[in-house]
Amino acid sequence: MKVRRSDRLVDMTRYLLERPHQLVSLTFFAARYESAKSSISEDLTILKRTFQTRGTGLLETVPGAAGGARFIPYILREEAEQFVDDMITELSEADRYLPGGYVYMSDILGRPSALRQIGRILATQYLNQNVDVVVTVATKGIPLAQSVANYLGVPFVIVRHDSQITEGSTVSVNYVSGSTKRIERMALSKRSVKPNSRVLIVDDYMKGGGTVGGLRSLVDEFDSQLAGVAVFAEGDFAGQRTVSKYTSLLKIQTADEQIRVSPGNYLTQIFGDDSQLK
Amino acid sequence: MKVRRSDRLVDMTRYLLERPHQLVSLTFFAARYESAKSSISEDLTILKRTFQTRGTGLLETVPGAAGGARFIPYILREEAEQFVDDMITELSEADRYLPGGYVYMSDILGRPSALRQIGRILATQYLNQNVDVVVTVATKGIPLAQSVANYLGVPFVIVRHDSQITEGSTVSVNYVSGSTKRIERMALSKRSVKPNSRVLIVDDYMKGGGTVGGLRSLVDEFDSQLAGVAVFAEGDFAGQRTVSKYTSLLKIQTADEQIRVSPGNYLTQIFGDDSQLK
């Protein structure tokens, strides 16, 4: 039975939102709703307009009978700034201070609504960059990697400090922790990244950049290319970082048991000083 | 400017899908679209009908001027069965066999589309059960916990084998690994679970059930109650499991370097033998 436009709009929205970066054909929708392709095209125009008006993302439409639509999520500057502001307020709470100058943020990294926004924001930077896989290192970067990968429509893989029997053969590298100067080791399952992949590194926190440096040498070991490095928060680091190009949503400084949180370099790098992402 | 019905439908769908289990008021939507509450109510009726027809979930509408709508995601038996069938096919591939009788499944647990379906399926069992928090143990259960928590609209927390400085004070327990009989230790940040929480344990794989047993004693240490145990796959285990009540999507057996995957107990326990979830 032919499906009404209103019902089609609801279901198409759901269907496309669940499949970021995936081309869904007009033919598929026409069969699903027993409707003419011309009607489906009109529906897609409505989705596209609404997604744009609301800052949900771009609905890329591929014209012609063999065409279709692809949903590319992004976030607008204003919404990203609002989120960064909210995070600054929340992370500045005094009781988040931990001995050693760390800041408790596991609750935020376990909150689905925050992870969605962080994922959308970090994915926005790479929406046109053909990322093949997101790489993170256990443990706290995993939820972020999952969210970014979801919005980019690509898989993510987890590098581990302990080599696990459930990973099969692994490739491992040694690296020097940027802050403690200790030598550490990390391993990644051999079959998890194909050669010549474009790899986006995502992590929750970067201080000296040693871990990210280790991840970057792993990318080399897999004959792959680094697409970029994106972290939720960067810490204060006096020395020379081993990683120079990265984006961070937040910058966290601690001194005398006080926490000071400010915006990272993301907003100005991605949105510029006053330009607006179209 | 008053927003057209078609545009409202698209944006409301997106807005509600992103906020599972959260009540969104008619007042909010009426202001967002500069439309009458009566029009919004009609829109919600369309969403409700389409979500039901397509097996997306329940749109619970709260009547009256102070009312609103809450999206409760679920999955229907047919779609869940299809997913389990697909997983059986994929996990039965011979090259997934790993020495020691393990099966490689990290690729599936790093694929956003699979994680979405696993999350929807496992959340369906608990949609009416007032779960307050999802608990998992590092590392491979994390993506599953994140997805389940997302569909239940609750946070998730990560129990760790290594006590981390970034977690603040922790509570730790010892437990006996069900398969190796070794004594292990796991810790959870003290501030991550409030007393009297209803806790859902989620993990990727259960063999002897020792890890899940450890998680259960942690739940006790936090003066909280166990809502349930849900795992992606259970392994073959000859002895007496320390955990008797759980649901699993898949059962994986290995012998002589052969993998045999069959449905776990989830489908029959949740959907019964031939009943259909309404």
Coordinates of C-alpha atoms in Angstrom, one line a residue, chain B residues 7-209:
Chain B
D7 CA 9.4 20.3 8.2
R8 CA 8.1 19.8 11.7
L9 CA 7.7 16.1 11.1
V10 CA 11.3 15.8 9.9
D11 CA 12.8 17.8 12.8
M12 CA 10.6 16.3 15.5
T13 CA 11.6 12.8 14.3
R14 CA 15.3 13.7 14.6
Y15 CA 14.8 15.5 17.9
L16 CA 13.0 12.6 19.6
L17 CA 15.2 9.9 18.1
E18 CA 18.2 11.6 19.7
R19 CA 16.6 11.6 23.1
P20 CA 15.4 8.1 24.0
H21 CA 13.3 7.9 27.1
Q22 CA 13.3 11.6 27.6
L23 CA 9.9 13.5 27.9
V24 CA 9.8 16.4 25.5
S25 CA 6.9 18.7 26.2
L26 CA 4.3 20.0 23.8
T27 CA 5.2 23.5 25.0
F28 CA 8.7 23.0 23.8
F29 CA 7.7 21.8 20.3
A30 CA 5.0 24.5 20.0
A31 CA 7.6 27.2 20.7
R32 CA 10.2 25.6 18.5
Y33 CA 7.9 25.6 15.5
E34 CA 5.7 28.6 16.4
S35 CA 2.7 26.2 16.0
A36 CA -0.4 25.4 18.0
K37 CA -0.2 22.6 20.5
S38 CA -3.1 21.0 18.7
S39 CA -1.0 20.8 15.5
I40 CA 1.9 19.4 17.4
S41 CA -0.4 16.7 18.9
E42 CA -1.4 15.7 15.4
D43 CA 2.2 15.5 14.3
L44 CA 3.0 13.3 17.3
T45 CA 0.2 10.9 16.2
I46 CA 1.8 10.6 12.8
L47 CA 5.2 9.9 14.4
K48 CA 3.7 7.3 16.7
R49 CA 1.9 5.5 13.9
T50 CA 5.1 5.4 11.7
F51 CA 7.4 4.3 14.5
Q52 CA 5.0 1.5 15.3
T53 CA 4.5 0.4 11.7
R54 CA 8.2 0.4 11.0
G55 CA 9.2 -1.3 14.3
T56 CA 11.3 1.7 15.3
G57 CA 9.9 2.0 18.8
L58 CA 7.0 3.3 20.9
L59 CA 6.2 7.0 21.0
E60 CA 4.6 7.4 24.4
T61 CA 2.4 10.4 24.4
V62 CA 1.5 12.1 27.7
P63 CA -1.9 13.9 27.2
G64 CA -2.9 17.4 28.3
A65 CA -1.4 20.8 27.9
A66 CA 1.5 19.9 30.2
G67 CA 2.1 16.7 28.3
G68 CA 4.5 15.7 25.6
A69 CA 6.1 12.7 24.1
R70 CA 8.8 10.2 24.9
F71 CA 10.5 7.9 22.4
I72 CA 11.1 4.4 23.7
P73 CA 13.2 2.5 21.1
Y74 CA 12.7 -1.2 20.7
I75 CA 13.2 -3.9 18.1
L76 CA 10.7 -6.4 16.7
R77 CA 11.3 -10.1 16.8
E78 CA 11.8 -10.3 13.0
E79 CA 14.5 -7.7 12.8
A80 CA 16.3 -9.1 15.9
E81 CA 16.2 -12.6 14.4
Q82 CA 17.5 -11.3 11.1
F83 CA 20.4 -9.6 12.9
V84 CA 21.2 -12.7 14.9
D85 CA 21.2 -14.8 11.7
D86 CA 23.5 -12.3 10.0
M87 CA 25.9 -12.5 13.0
I88 CA 25.9 -16.3 12.9
T89 CA 26.9 -16.2 9.3
E90 CA 29.6 -13.7 9.8
L91 CA 31.1 -15.2 13.0
S92 CA 31.1 -18.6 11.5
E93 CA 33.8 -17.6 8.9
A94 CA 36.7 -20.1 9.4
D95 CA 39.4 -17.4 9.5
R96 CA 37.9 -16.0 12.7
Y97 CA 39.2 -19.0 14.7
L98 CA 42.0 -18.0 17.1
P99 CA 44.4 -20.2 18.9
G100 CA 43.0 -21.3 22.3
G101 CA 39.5 -21.6 21.0
Y102 CA 38.7 -17.9 20.7
V103 CA 36.8 -16.2 17.9
Y104 CA 37.8 -12.9 16.5
M105 CA 35.0 -10.4 16.7
S106 CA 36.6 -7.1 17.4
D107 CA 35.7 -5.9 13.9
I108 CA 32.0 -6.4 14.6
L109 CA 32.3 -4.6 18.0
G110 CA 33.9 -1.7 16.1
R111 CA 31.2 -1.3 13.5
P112 CA 28.7 1.4 14.3
S113 CA 25.8 -0.3 12.4
A114 CA 26.2 -3.6 14.3
L115 CA 26.6 -1.8 17.6
R116 CA 23.3 0.1 17.0
Q117 CA 21.4 -3.1 16.4
I118 CA 23.0 -4.9 19.4
G119 CA 22.2 -1.9 21.6
R120 CA 18.6 -1.8 20.4
I121 CA 18.1 -5.5 20.9
L122 CA 19.6 -5.6 24.4
A123 CA 17.8 -2.4 25.4
T124 CA 14.4 -3.9 24.3
Q125 CA 14.5 -6.4 27.2
Y126 CA 14.9 -3.6 29.7
L127 CA 12.7 -0.8 28.3
N128 CA 10.2 -0.9 31.1
Q129 CA 12.6 -1.8 33.9
N130 CA 13.9 1.5 35.3
V131 CA 17.5 0.9 34.7
D132 CA 19.6 3.8 36.1
V133 CA 23.0 2.9 34.8
V134 CA 24.8 0.4 32.5
V135 CA 28.0 -1.1 33.9
T136 CA 30.6 -2.9 31.8
V137 CA 34.3 -3.9 32.3
A138 CA 37.1 -2.7 30.1
T139 CA 37.8 -3.2 27.2
K140 CA 35.6 -4.8 24.6
G141 CA 32.3 -4.5 26.4
I142 CA 32.5 -0.7 26.3
P143 CA 31.1 -0.1 22.8
L144 CA 28.1 -2.4 23.7
A145 CA 27.5 -0.7 27.0
Q146 CA 27.6 2.7 25.2
S147 CA 25.0 1.6 22.7
V148 CA 22.7 0.0 25.2
A149 CA 22.9 3.0 27.5
N150 CA 22.1 5.3 24.6
Y151 CA 18.9 3.4 23.7
L152 CA 17.9 3.3 27.4
G153 CA 18.7 7.0 27.9
V154 CA 21.0 6.4 30.9
P155 CA 24.7 6.8 31.5
F156 CA 27.2 3.9 31.5
V157 CA 30.3 3.4 33.6
I158 CA 33.5 1.4 33.0
V159 CA 35.0 -0.9 35.5
R160 CA 38.7 -1.3 35.1
H161 CA 41.3 -4.0 35.9
D162 CA 43.9 -1.3 36.4
S163 CA 43.2 1.4 39.0
Q164 CA 43.6 4.7 37.3
I165 CA 44.6 8.0 38.8
T166 CA 42.0 9.7 36.6
E167 CA 39.2 7.9 38.4
G168 CA 39.7 9.4 41.8
S169 CA 38.8 7.1 44.8
T170 CA 37.7 3.6 43.7
V171 CA 36.0 0.6 45.2
S172 CA 37.6 -2.6 44.2
V173 CA 36.7 -6.3 44.5
N174 CA 38.5 -9.6 43.9
Y175 CA 36.9 -12.3 41.9
V176 CA 37.7 -15.7 40.6
S177 CA 37.9 -16.0 36.9
G178 CA 35.3 -18.7 36.1
S179 CA 37.4 -20.3 33.3
T180 CA 41.0 -19.9 34.5
K181 CA 40.3 -20.1 38.3
R182 CA 42.8 -17.2 38.8
I183 CA 42.0 -14.5 41.3
E184 CA 41.6 -11.1 39.6
R185 CA 40.8 -7.6 40.7
M186 CA 38.5 -4.9 39.3
A187 CA 37.8 -1.4 40.4
L188 CA 35.1 1.3 39.9
S189 CA 35.3 5.0 40.6
K190 CA 33.5 5.7 43.8
R191 CA 31.5 8.6 42.5
S192 CA 30.3 6.8 39.3
V193 CA 27.3 4.9 40.7
K194 CA 24.9 6.4 43.3
P195 CA 23.5 4.1 46.1
N196 CA 20.3 2.4 45.3
S197 CA 20.8 2.4 41.6
R198 CA 19.3 -0.3 39.3
V199 CA 22.3 -1.6 37.4
L200 CA 22.4 -3.4 34.1
I201 CA 25.6 -5.4 33.4
V202 CA 26.6 -5.5 29.7
D203 CA 29.6 -7.4 28.3
D204 CA 30.8 -8.7 25.0
Y205 CA 31.6 -12.3 26.0
M206 CA 30.9 -14.6 28.9
K207 CA 32.5 -17.9 29.4
G208 CA 32.7 -19.1 33.0
G209 CA 30.9 -16.0 34.2

